[in-house]
Amino acid sequence: MLNQIIETKRTEIKNLVQPSFVNVQKKSLYQALSKPNRSIGLIAEVKKASPSKGIIKEDFNPLEIALGYEVGGADALSVLTDQPYFKGHRDYLSAIKQQVNLPVLRKDFIIDPVQIEESVRMGADAILLIAGVVPNIELKKLYEEAVGAGLECLVEVHAKEELESLLHEFTPSIIGVNNRNLKTFTTDLSQTETIGSLVPRDSLFVSESGIHVTEDLERVKNAGAHAVLVGESLMRAESPAEGIDSLYGGEHIAATR
């Protein structure tokens, strides 16, 4: 599936037309997750569908969902912009960024510098870079180009060996451990526990995927995660704010950041 997605992405890039610049105020993902609203930071995901689950939210209004996340106390947002497999769109991110006062991460498969320019133009504060999708030396170049363009990067790994290999090339300021196996699309929180011990102390550690209930949140927090990225369980909730409240077991938002 991952190989198929990347092949589709290469075709998209050949035909990519850059959007007009969206004039928005930049927000730092790193700073927001360093001083979270609750005991562990939350990147709440705006996500209509996925290859493994199909349509997650039939009645999908991305801006309404994003505003609901903001009301519910999310620290940052992740917005899917991949169309063929996740039913996302770059216009969703631009619309959300203009209305919501939170850092916005572009969630897509970034493999080429033209996508970095596209991300800047659409108003993203940060982008996702996935280890293993391109060689680490290329990933480092994408990371440096993104940072040079004013974007932060969440660099995602899926195995200990992947992280060790990555750290030989560079040390990202934000490292995500994806609990989902991108080959089988199954999730296992032991990924966070196994890989988390290798995340450098100076890097902000985000646990991604497979986090559905308060016990899951506690488990990854105990494994050292500073923040979580959660999509499906929040998208299936009665409302975004209720989903966040349920996930955090009613934990109140801190009085000050």
PDB file of C-alpha atoms in Angstrom, residues 37-38 42 44-46 61-77 96 99-102 234-235 237-245 253:
ATOM      1  CA  ASN A  37      -2.930  22.319  27.669  1.00  0.00           C
ATOM      2  CA  ARG A  38      -3.011  19.015  29.568  1.00  0.00           C
ATOM      3  CA  LEU A  42      -2.495  16.642  21.586  1.00  0.00           C
ATOM      4  CA  ALA A  44      -5.893  16.384  16.787  1.00  0.00           C
ATOM      5  CA  GLU A  45      -6.347  15.149  13.240  1.00  0.00           C
ATOM      6  CA  VAL A  46      -8.849  16.297  10.632  1.00  0.00           C
ATOM      7  CA  ASN A  61     -16.907  19.454   7.509  1.00  0.00           C
ATOM      8  CA  PRO A  62     -13.169  20.044   8.020  1.00  0.00           C
ATOM      9  CA  LEU A  63     -13.418  23.625   9.280  1.00  0.00           C
ATOM     10  CA  GLU A  64     -16.193  22.789  11.732  1.00  0.00           C
ATOM     11  CA  ILE A  65     -14.159  19.842  13.044  1.00  0.00           C
ATOM     12  CA  ALA A  66     -11.032  21.981  13.421  1.00  0.00           C
ATOM     13  CA  LEU A  67     -12.927  24.678  15.317  1.00  0.00           C
ATOM     14  CA  GLY A  68     -14.371  21.965  17.562  1.00  0.00           C
ATOM     15  CA  TYR A  69     -10.879  20.694  18.313  1.00  0.00           C
ATOM     16  CA  GLU A  70      -9.786  24.208  19.232  1.00  0.00           C
ATOM     17  CA  VAL A  71     -12.739  24.608  21.611  1.00  0.00           C
ATOM     18  CA  GLY A  72     -11.920  21.189  23.091  1.00  0.00           C
ATOM     19  CA  GLY A  73      -8.386  22.269  23.971  1.00  0.00           C
ATOM     20  CA  ALA A  74      -6.245  20.576  21.324  1.00  0.00           C
ATOM     21  CA  ASP A  75      -2.703  21.943  21.209  1.00  0.00           C
ATOM     22  CA  ALA A  76      -2.300  21.601  17.451  1.00  0.00           C
ATOM     23  CA  LEU A  77      -4.016  20.210  14.376  1.00  0.00           C
ATOM     24  CA  ILE A  96      -8.576  25.864   8.628  1.00  0.00           C
ATOM     25  CA  GLN A  99      -9.844  30.432  10.965  1.00  0.00           C
ATOM     26  CA  VAL A 100      -8.153  28.471  13.771  1.00  0.00           C
ATOM     27  CA  ASN A 101      -5.578  29.881  16.188  1.00  0.00           C
ATOM     28  CA  LEU A 102      -3.488  26.691  16.473  1.00  0.00           C
ATOM     29  CA  LEU A 234     -11.771  11.734  17.773  1.00  0.00           C
ATOM     30  CA  MET A 235     -13.372  11.700  14.323  1.00  0.00           C
ATOM     31  CA  ALA A 237     -16.807  10.843  18.628  1.00  0.00           C
ATOM     32  CA  GLU A 238     -20.159  12.615  19.016  1.00  0.00           C
ATOM     33  CA  SER A 239     -18.281  15.914  18.719  1.00  0.00           C
ATOM     34  CA  PRO A 240     -14.585  16.859  18.557  1.00  0.00           C
ATOM     35  CA  ALA A 241     -14.630  18.434  22.035  1.00  0.00           C
ATOM     36  CA  GLU A 242     -16.403  15.412  23.553  1.00  0.00           C
ATOM     37  CA  GLY A 243     -13.898  13.106  21.903  1.00  0.00           C
ATOM     38  CA  ILE A 244     -10.991  14.990  23.469  1.00  0.00           C
ATOM     39  CA  ASP A 245     -12.670  15.108  26.893  1.00  0.00           C
ATOM     40  CA  ILE A 253      -7.122  22.238  30.641  1.00  0.00           C
TER      41      ILE A 253
END
